[in-house]
CSV table of N, CA and C in Angstrom, one decimal:
chain,number,residue,atom,x,y,z
A,1,UNK,N,-120.2,-15.0,24.6
A,1,UNK,CA,-118.8,-15.2,24.0
A,1,UNK,C,-119.2,-12.7,23.8
A,2,UNK,N,-120.3,-13.0,23.9
A,2,UNK,CA,-121.1,-11.9,23.9
A,2,UNK,C,-120.5,-10.8,25.7
A,3,UNK,N,-120.7,-11.7,26.4
A,3,UNK,CA,-120.4,-11.2,28.3
A,3,UNK,C,-118.5,-10.8,28.0
A,4,UNK,N,-117.8,-11.9,27.0
A,4,UNK,CA,-116.2,-11.6,27.1
A,4,UNK,C,-115.6,-10.5,26.1
A,5,UNK,N,-116.8,-10.3,25.2
A,5,UNK,CA,-116.0,-8.8,24.3
A,5,UNK,C,-116.5,-7.9,25.3
A,6,UNK,N,-117.4,-8.6,26.4
A,6,UNK,CA,-117.6,-6.4,26.7
A,6,UNK,C,-116.5,-6.3,27.3
A,7,UNK,N,-116.5,-7.6,27.8
A,7,UNK,CA,-115.6,-7.4,28.8
A,7,UNK,C,-113.8,-7.3,27.9
A,8,UNK,N,-113.8,-8.0,27.3
A,8,UNK,CA,-112.9,-6.5,26.1
A,8,UNK,C,-113.0,-5.8,26.0
A,9,UNK,N,-114.4,-4.9,25.9
A,9,UNK,CA,-113.6,-4.1,25.6
A,9,UNK,C,-113.5,-3.0,26.3
A,10,UNK,N,-114.4,-4.1,27.0
A,10,UNK,CA,-113.8,-3.0,29.6
A,10,UNK,C,-112.5,-2.5,29.2
A,11,UNK,N,-112.1,-3.4,28.9
A,11,UNK,CA,-110.5,-3.5,28.9
A,11,UNK,C,-109.7,-3.3,28.4
A,12,UNK,N,-110.0,-3.3,27.5
A,12,UNK,CA,-110.2,-2.3,26.6
A,12,UNK,C,-109.8,-0.5,26.9
A,13,UNK,N,-111.3,-0.4,26.9
A,13,UNK,CA,-110.9,1.3,27.5
A,13,UNK,C,-110.5,1.3,28.4
A,14,UNK,N,-110.7,0.5,29.1
A,14,UNK,CA,-109.6,1.1,30.8
A,14,UNK,C,-107.9,0.8,30.5
A,15,UNK,N,-107.4,-0.5,29.2
A,15,UNK,CA,-106.2,-0.1,28.8
A,15,UNK,C,-106.1,1.5,28.8
A,16,UNK,N,-107.4,1.9,27.4
A,16,UNK,CA,-106.8,3.4,26.8
A,16,UNK,C,-106.5,4.3,28.1
A,17,UNK,N,-107.8,4.6,28.9
A,17,UNK,CA,-107.9,5.1,29.4
A,17,UNK,C,-106.2,4.9,30.4
A,18,UNK,N,-106.2,4.0,30.6
A,18,UNK,CA,-104.2,3.6,31.7
A,18,UNK,C,-103.5,4.5,30.9
A,19,UNK,N,-103.0,4.1,29.3
A,19,UNK,CA,-102.6,4.4,28.7
A,19,UNK,C,-102.1,6.4,28.6
A,20,UNK,N,-104.0,6.9,28.2
A,20,UNK,CA,-103.5,7.9,28.3
A,20,UNK,C,-102.9,8.6,29.5
A,21,UNK,N,-103.8,8.1,31.4
A,21,UNK,CA,-103.5,8.8,32.5
A,21,UNK,C,-101.6,8.2,32.4
A,22,UNK,N,-100.8,7.2,32.1
A,22,UNK,CA,-100.4,6.9,32.7
A,22,UNK,C,-99.5,8.6,31.0
A,23,UNK,N,-99.5,8.2,30.1
A,23,UNK,CA,-98.9,9.3,28.9
A,23,UNK,C,-98.9,11.0,30.4
A,24,UNK,N,-100.1,11.2,30.7
A,24,UNK,CA,-100.3,12.6,31.2
A,24,UNK,C,-98.9,12.5,32.1
A,25,UNK,N,-98.6,11.3,32.7
A,25,UNK,CA,-98.1,11.2,34.3
A,25,UNK,C,-96.6,12.0,33.5
A,26,UNK,N,-96.4,10.7,33.0
A,26,UNK,CA,-94.7,11.0,31.7
A,26,UNK,C,-94.4,12.6,31.2
A,27,UNK,N,-95.7,13.4,30.2
A,27,UNK,CA,-95.7,14.7,30.6
A,27,UNK,C,-95.2,15.3,31.3
A,28,UNK,N,-96.4,15.3,32.8
A,28,UNK,CA,-95.8,16.0,34.0
A,28,UNK,C,-94.4,15.1,34.0
A,29,UNK,N,-93.9,14.3,34.9
A,29,UNK,CA,-92.0,13.8,35.0
A,29,UNK,C,-91.9,14.5,34.2
A,30,UNK,N,-91.9,14.4,32.8
A,30,UNK,CA,-91.0,15.4,31.7
A,30,UNK,C,-90.7,16.5,31.9
A,31,UNK,N,-91.3,17.0,32.6
A,31,UNK,CA,-92.1,18.6,33.0
A,31,UNK,C,-91.5,19.2,34.5
A,32,UNK,N,-92.2,18.5,35.4
A,32,UNK,CA,-91.0,18.3,36.7
A,32,UNK,C,-89.5,17.8,36.5
A,33,UNK,N,-89.4,17.2,35.9
A,33,UNK,CA,-87.2,16.6,35.8
A,33,UNK,C,-87.5,18.4,34.7
A,34,UNK,N,-87.4,18.6,33.5
A,34,UNK,CA,-86.8,20.5,33.6
A,34,UNK,C,-87.3,20.4,33.5
A,35,UNK,N,-87.7,21.1,35.2
A,35,UNK,CA,-88.1,22.2,35.8
A,35,UNK,C,-86.7,21.6,36.9
A,36,UNK,N,-86.7,21.0,37.4
A,36,UNK,CA,-85.2,20.4,38.6
A,36,UNK,C,-84.7,20.0,36.8
A,37,UNK,N,-84.3,20.7,36.0
A,37,UNK,CA,-83.0,20.5,35.8
A,37,UNK,C,-82.5,21.9,35.6
A,38,UNK,N,-83.0,22.8,35.6
A,38,UNK,CA,-82.8,24.3,35.0
A,38,UNK,C,-82.5,24.7,36.4
A,39,UNK,N,-83.7,24.0,37.6
A,39,UNK,CA,-83.1,24.8,38.2
A,39,UNK,C,-81.6,23.9,39.7
A,40,UNK,N,-81.4,23.5,39.0
A,40,UNK,CA,-80.0,22.4,39.2
A,40,UNK,C,-78.4,23.2,38.8
A,41,UNK,N,-79.0,23.8,37.8
A,41,UNK,CA,-77.9,24.3,36.4
A,41,UNK,C,-78.2,25.9,36.9
A,42,UNK,N,-79.3,26.2,37.5
A,42,UNK,CA,-78.7,27.9,38.4
A,42,UNK,C,-78.2,27.6,39.2
A,43,UNK,N,-78.4,26.6,40.3
A,43,UNK,CA,-78.0,26.3,41.5
A,43,UNK,C,-76.5,26.0,41.3
A,44,UNK,N,-76.1,25.3,40.3
A,44,UNK,CA,-74.6,24.7,40.0
A,44,UNK,C,-73.6,26.0,39.7
A,45,UNK,N,-74.4,26.7,39.2
A,45,UNK,CA,-73.6,28.4,38.5
A,45,UNK,C,-73.7,29.3,39.7
A,46,UNK,N,-74.4,29.6,40.3
A,46,UNK,CA,-74.3,30.3,42.2
A,46,UNK,C,-73.5,29.6,42.1
A,47,UNK,N,-73.2,28.5,42.8
A,47,UNK,CA,-72.7,27.4,43.7
A,47,UNK,C,-71.2,27.7,42.9
A,48,UNK,N,-70.4,28.2,41.3
A,48,UNK,CA,-69.5,27.9,41.0
A,48,UNK,C,-69.5,29.3,41.2
A,49,UNK,N,-70.4,30.3,41.4
A,49,UNK,CA,-69.8,31.6,41.4
A,49,UNK,C,-69.4,31.4,42.6
A,50,UNK,N,-70.1,31.5,43.5
A,50,UNK,CA,-69.4,31.1,45.2
A,50,UNK,C,-68.4,31.2,45.7
A,51,UNK,N,-67.6,29.8,44.7
A,51,UNK,CA,-66.7,29.3,45.2
A,51,UNK,C,-65.5,30.7,44.4
A,52,UNK,N,-65.4,30.8,43.2
A,52,UNK,CA,-65.3,32.4,42.6
A,52,UNK,C,-64.6,33.1,43.9
A,53,UNK,N,-65.8,33.4,44.1
A,53,UNK,CA,-65.2,34.3,45.2
A,53,UNK,C,-64.8,34.3,46.3
A,54,UNK,N,-65.3,33.0,46.5
A,54,UNK,CA,-64.1,32.6,47.9
A,54,UNK,C,-62.8,32.6,47.5
A,55,UNK,N,-61.9,31.9,45.9
A,55,UNK,CA,-61.3,32.1,45.7
A,55,UNK,C,-60.5,33.4,45.9
A,56,UNK,N,-61.7,34.3,45.2
A,56,UNK,CA,-60.9,35.6,44.6
A,56,UNK,C,-60.7,35.6,46.7
A,57,UNK,N,-61.6,35.9,47.5
A,57,UNK,CA,-61.2,36.1,48.9
A,57,UNK,C,-59.7,35.7,49.4
A,58,UNK,N,-59.7,34.5,48.8
A,58,UNK,CA,-58.8,33.1,49.8
A,58,UNK,C,-57.0,34.0,49.2
A,59,UNK,N,-57.0,34.5,47.7
A,59,UNK,CA,-56.1,35.4,46.8
A,59,UNK,C,-56.0,36.8,48.3
A,60,UNK,N,-57.2,37.1,49.0
A,60,UNK,CA,-56.7,38.6,48.8
A,60,UNK,C,-56.1,38.5,50.1
A,61,UNK,N,-56.9,37.2,50.2
A,61,UNK,CA,-56.1,36.8,52.6
A,61,UNK,C,-54.0,36.2,52.1
A,62,UNK,N,-54.0,36.0,50.5
A,62,UNK,CA,-53.1,35.3,51.5
A,62,UNK,C,-52.3,36.8,50.7
A,63,UNK,N,-52.8,37.8,49.8
A,63,UNK,CA,-52.2,38.9,49.6
A,63,UNK,C,-51.6,39.5,50.8
A,64,UNK,N,-52.5,39.7,51.7
A,64,UNK,CA,-52.6,40.7,53.1
A,64,UNK,C,-51.4,39.9,53.2
A,65,UNK,N,-51.5,38.3,54.2
A,65,UNK,CA,-51.0,37.8,55.4
A,65,UNK,C,-49.3,38.0,54.4
A,66,UNK,N,-48.9,37.9,53.3
A,66,UNK,CA,-47.4,38.2,52.5
A,66,UNK,C,-46.9,39.8,53.0
A,67,UNK,N,-48.4,40.4,52.9
A,67,UNK,CA,-48.2,41.7,53.0
A,67,UNK,C,-47.1,42.1,54.6
A,68,UNK,N,-48.1,40.3,56.0
A,68,UNK,CA,-47.5,41.0,57.1
A,68,UNK,C,-47.0,40.5,57.2
A,69,UNK,N,-46.5,39.1,56.3
A,69,UNK,CA,-44.7,38.9,56.7
A,69,UNK,C,-44.4,40.1,56.6
A,70,UNK,N,-43.9,40.1,55.0
A,70,UNK,CA,-42.7,42.0,55.5
A,70,UNK,C,-43.3,42.9,56.2
A,71,UNK,N,-44.2,42.7,56.7
A,71,UNK,CA,-43.8,44.2,57.9
A,71,UNK,C,-43.3,43.4,58.9
A,72,UNK,N,-43.6,42.3,59.4
A,72,UNK,CA,-43.1,41.0,60.5
A,72,UNK,C,-40.9,41.5,60.0
A,73,UNK,N,-41.0,41.6,58.7
A,73,UNK,CA,-39.4,41.1,58.6
A,73,UNK,C,-38.9,42.0,58.4
A,74,UNK,N,-39.6,43.3,58.3
A,74,UNK,CA,-39.1,44.4,57.9
A,74,UNK,C,-39.2,45.9,60.1
A,75,UNK,N,-39.8,45.0,60.5
A,75,UNK,CA,-40.2,45.1,62.1
A,75,UNK,C,-39.2,45.1,63.1
A,76,UNK,N,-38.7,43.3,62.2
A,76,UNK,CA,-37.8,42.2,63.5
A,76,UNK,C,-36.4,43.3,62.9
A,77,UNK,N,-36.0,43.8,61.5
A,77,UNK,CA,-34.7,44.0,60.9
A,77,UNK,C,-34.4,45.3,62.3
A,78,UNK,N,-35.6,46.5,62.0
A,78,UNK,CA,-35.8,48.0,62.7
A,78,UNK,C,-35.3,47.9,63.8
A,79,UNK,N,-36.2,46.1,64.6
A,79,UNK,CA,-35.7,45.9,66.4
A,79,UNK,C,-34.3,45.1,66.2
A,80,UNK,N,-33.4,44.5,65.6
A,80,UNK,CA,-32.6,43.9,65.4
A,80,UNK,C,-31.4,44.7,65.8
A,81,UNK,N,-31.7,46.4,64.5
A,81,UNK,CA,-31.2,47.9,64.7
A,81,UNK,C,-30.6,47.8,65.8
A,82,UNK,N,-32.3,48.5,66.4
A,82,UNK,CA,-32.3,48.9,67.7
A,82,UNK,C,-32.0,48.0,68.5
A,83,UNK,N,-31.5,46.9,68.4
A,83,UNK,CA,-31.2,46.5,69.9
A,83,UNK,C,-29.4,46.4,69.6
A,84,UNK,N,-29.1,46.6,68.3
A,84,UNK,CA,-27.9,46.7,68.0
A,84,UNK,C,-27.4,48.9,68.9
A,85,UNK,N,-27.5,49.1,68.5
A,85,UNK,CA,-27.5,50.9,68.8
A,85,UNK,C,-28.0,50.3,70.3
A,86,UNK,N,-28.4,50.8,71.2
A,86,UNK,CA,-29.4,50.0,73.1
A,86,UNK,C,-27.7,49.5,73.1
A,87,UNK,N,-27.7,48.6,71.9
A,87,UNK,CA,-25.7,48.5,72.8
A,87,UNK,C,-24.6,48.8,72.4
A,88,UNK,N,-24.6,49.3,71.5
A,88,UNK,CA,-23.8,50.6,71.7
A,88,UNK,C,-23.4,51.7,72.5
A,89,UNK,N,-24.4,52.1,73.2
A,89,UNK,CA,-25.1,53.3,73.5
A,89,UNK,C,-25.0,53.1,75.4
A,90,UNK,N,-25.2,51.4,75.4
A,90,UNK,CA,-25.0,50.5,77.1
A,90,UNK,C,-23.8,50.5,77.2
A,91,UNK,N,-22.6,51.0,76.3
A,91,UNK,CA,-21.4,50.1,76.0
A,91,UNK,C,-20.5,51.8,76.3
A,92,UNK,N,-20.8,52.6,75.8
A,92,UNK,CA,-21.0,54.0,75.4
A,92,UNK,C,-20.9,54.1,77.5
A,93,UNK,N,-22.3,54.2,77.9
A,93,UNK,CA,-22.9,54.7,79.3
A,93,UNK,C,-21.3,53.9,80.0
A,94,UNK,N,-20.9,52.8,80.3
A,94,UNK,CA,-20.1,51.7,81.1
A,94,UNK,C,-19.2,52.4,81.0
A,95,UNK,N,-18.4,52.9,79.6
A,95,UNK,CA,-16.9,53.1,79.2
A,95,UNK,C,-17.0,54.4,80.7
A,96,UNK,N,-18.7,55.1,80.2
A,96,UNK,CA,-18.6,57.1,80.7
A,96,UNK,C,-18.4,56.4,82.3
A,97,UNK,N,-18.8,55.3,82.8
A,97,UNK,CA,-18.9,55.1,84.4
A,97,UNK,C,-18.2,54.8,84.4
A,98,UNK,N,-16.8,53.9,84.2
A,98,UNK,CA,-15.8,53.6,84.1
A,98,UNK,C,-14.7,54.5,84.6
A,99,UNK,N,-15.0,55.7,83.2
A,99,UNK,CA,-14.2,57.1,83.5
A,99,UNK,C,-14.7,58.3,84.7
A,100,UNK,N,-15.6,57.9,84.8
A,100,UNK,CA,-16.0,59.1,85.6
A,100,UNK,C,-14.9,59.3,86.3
A,101,UNK,N,-14.7,58.0,87.2
A,101,UNK,CA,-14.0,58.0,88.6
A,101,UNK,C,-12.2,59.2,88.1
A,102,UNK,N,-12.4,58.5,86.7
A,102,UNK,CA,-10.5,59.1,86.1
A,102,UNK,C,-11.0,61.0,85.7
A,103,UNK,N,-12.0,60.7,85.8
A,103,UNK,CA,-11.9,63.0,85.2
A,103,UNK,C,-12.9,63.3,87.1
A,104,UNK,N,-13.2,62.9,88.1
A,104,UNK,CA,-13.6,63.3,88.6
A,104,UNK,C,-11.9,63.2,89.9
A,105,UNK,N,-10.4,62.6,89.3
A,105,UNK,CA,-9.2,62.7,90.2
A,105,UNK,C,-8.8,63.6,89.0
A,106,UNK,N,-9.3,64.1,87.6
A,106,UNK,CA,-9.0,64.7,87.0
A,106,UNK,C,-9.4,66.0,87.5
A,107,UNK,N,-10.5,66.7,87.9
A,107,UNK,CA,-10.9,67.5,88.1
A,107,UNK,C,-10.1,67.6,90.0
A,108,UNK,N,-10.6,66.9,90.5
A,108,UNK,CA,-9.5,67.4,91.7
A,108,UNK,C,-8.6,67.4,91.8
A,109,UNK,N,-7.8,66.6,91.3
A,109,UNK,CA,-5.7,67.8,91.0
A,109,UNK,C,-5.9,69.3,89.9
A,110,UNK,N,-7.2,69.2,89.0
A,110,UNK,CA,-6.6,70.2,88.6
A,110,UNK,C,-7.2,71.5,89.7
A,111,UNK,N,-8.7,71.0,90.2
A,111,UNK,CA,-8.3,72.3,91.1
A,111,UNK,C,-7.4,72.1,92.4
A,112,UNK,N,-6.5,70.9,92.7
A,112,UNK,CA,-5.5,71.7,93.4
A,112,UNK,C,-4.6,72.5,92.9
A,113,UNK,N,-4.5,71.6,91.6
A,113,UNK,CA,-2.6,72.8,90.9
A,113,UNK,C,-3.6,74.3,90.4
A,114,UNK,N,-4.3,74.2,90.3
A,114,UNK,CA,-5.3,75.2,90.8
A,114,UNK,C,-5.0,76.3,91.5
A,115,UNK,N,-5.1,75.6,93.2
A,115,UNK,CA,-5.6,76.5,94.0
A,115,UNK,C,-4.2,76.4,94.0
A,116,UNK,N,-3.3,75.7,94.5
A,116,UNK,CA,-1.5,76.5,94.4
A,116,UNK,C,-1.0,77.5,93.7
A,117,UNK,N,-1.8,77.2,92.2
A,117,UNK,CA,-1.2,78.4,91.7
A,117,UNK,C,-1.7,79.7,92.1
A,118,UNK,N,-2.6,80.2,92.1
A,118,UNK,CA,-3.5,80.8,93.1
A,118,UNK,C,-2.4,81.0,94.2
A,119,UNK,N,-2.9,79.9,95.3
A,119,UNK,CA,-1.8,80.2,96.8
A,119,UNK,C,-0.2,81.1,96.5
A,120,UNK,N,0.2,80.9,95.3
A,120,UNK,CA,2.0,80.9,94.8
A,120,UNK,C,1.8,82.1,95.1
A,121,UNK,N,0.5,82.6,93.4
A,121,UNK,CA,0.7,84.1,92.6
A,121,UNK,C,0.9,85.0,94.4
A,122,UNK,N,-0.7,84.3,95.5
A,122,UNK,CA,-0.7,85.2,96.4
A,122,UNK,C,-0.1,85.8,96.7
A,123,UNK,N,1.0,85.0,97.4
A,123,UNK,CA,1.7,84.4,97.9
A,123,UNK,C,3.3,85.3,97.0
A,124,UNK,N,3.5,85.5,96.4
A,124,UNK,CA,4.6,86.1,95.3
A,124,UNK,C,3.8,88.1,95.3
A,125,UNK,N,3.0,87.7,95.6
A,125,UNK,CA,2.6,89.0,95.5
A,125,UNK,C,2.7,89.5,96.6
A,126,UNK,N,2.0,89.1,97.8
A,126,UNK,CA,2.5,89.4,98.9
A,126,UNK,C,3.7,89.7,99.4
A,127,UNK,N,4.5,89.0,99.1
A,127,UNK,CA,6.0,88.6,99.6
A,127,UNK,C,6.6,90.0,98.9
A,128,UNK,N,5.8,90.0,97.8
A,128,UNK,CA,6.4,91.3,96.5
A,128,UNK,C,5.6,93.0,97.2
A,129,UNK,N,5.1,92.8,97.9
A,129,UNK,CA,4.3,94.4,97.9
A,129,UNK,C,5.3,94.2,99.5
A,130,UNK,N,5.6,93.1,100.1
A,130,UNK,CA,6.3,93.6,102.0
A,130,UNK,C,7.1,93.8,101.7
A,131,UNK,N,7.8,93.4,100.1
A,131,UNK,CA,9.3,93.4,100.0
A,131,UNK,C,9.2,95.0,99.8
A,132,UNK,N,8.8,95.2,99.3
A,132,UNK,CA,9.2,97.1,98.4
A,132,UNK,C,7.7,98.0,100.2
């Protein structure tokens, strides 16, 4: 029995040593878990902050796109207005172009009448002068 007692004592000491070793390792694992937990909390906080920044940027981008849409609408309205003005001016030019022949005929008739009037005055003056 002595050898069995020695074996039991050795086993008991080994078990005690193993238990201490397991306890130390368990404490190390707990510390590692606490460190990892703190790291994960910090990481989660940083990720949330970055998501908030991205959300703010998206809001700014949406606002900018709304401004661009409004400006494009204004430009479309101005473009439509300018097209109407151009159409109106084109119509006026076409009217002038169509009436230019009438104006030219009017000027030539006017010049003929003025020329005939001057000729009549000159011939009247000449005949009056000759009669005296």
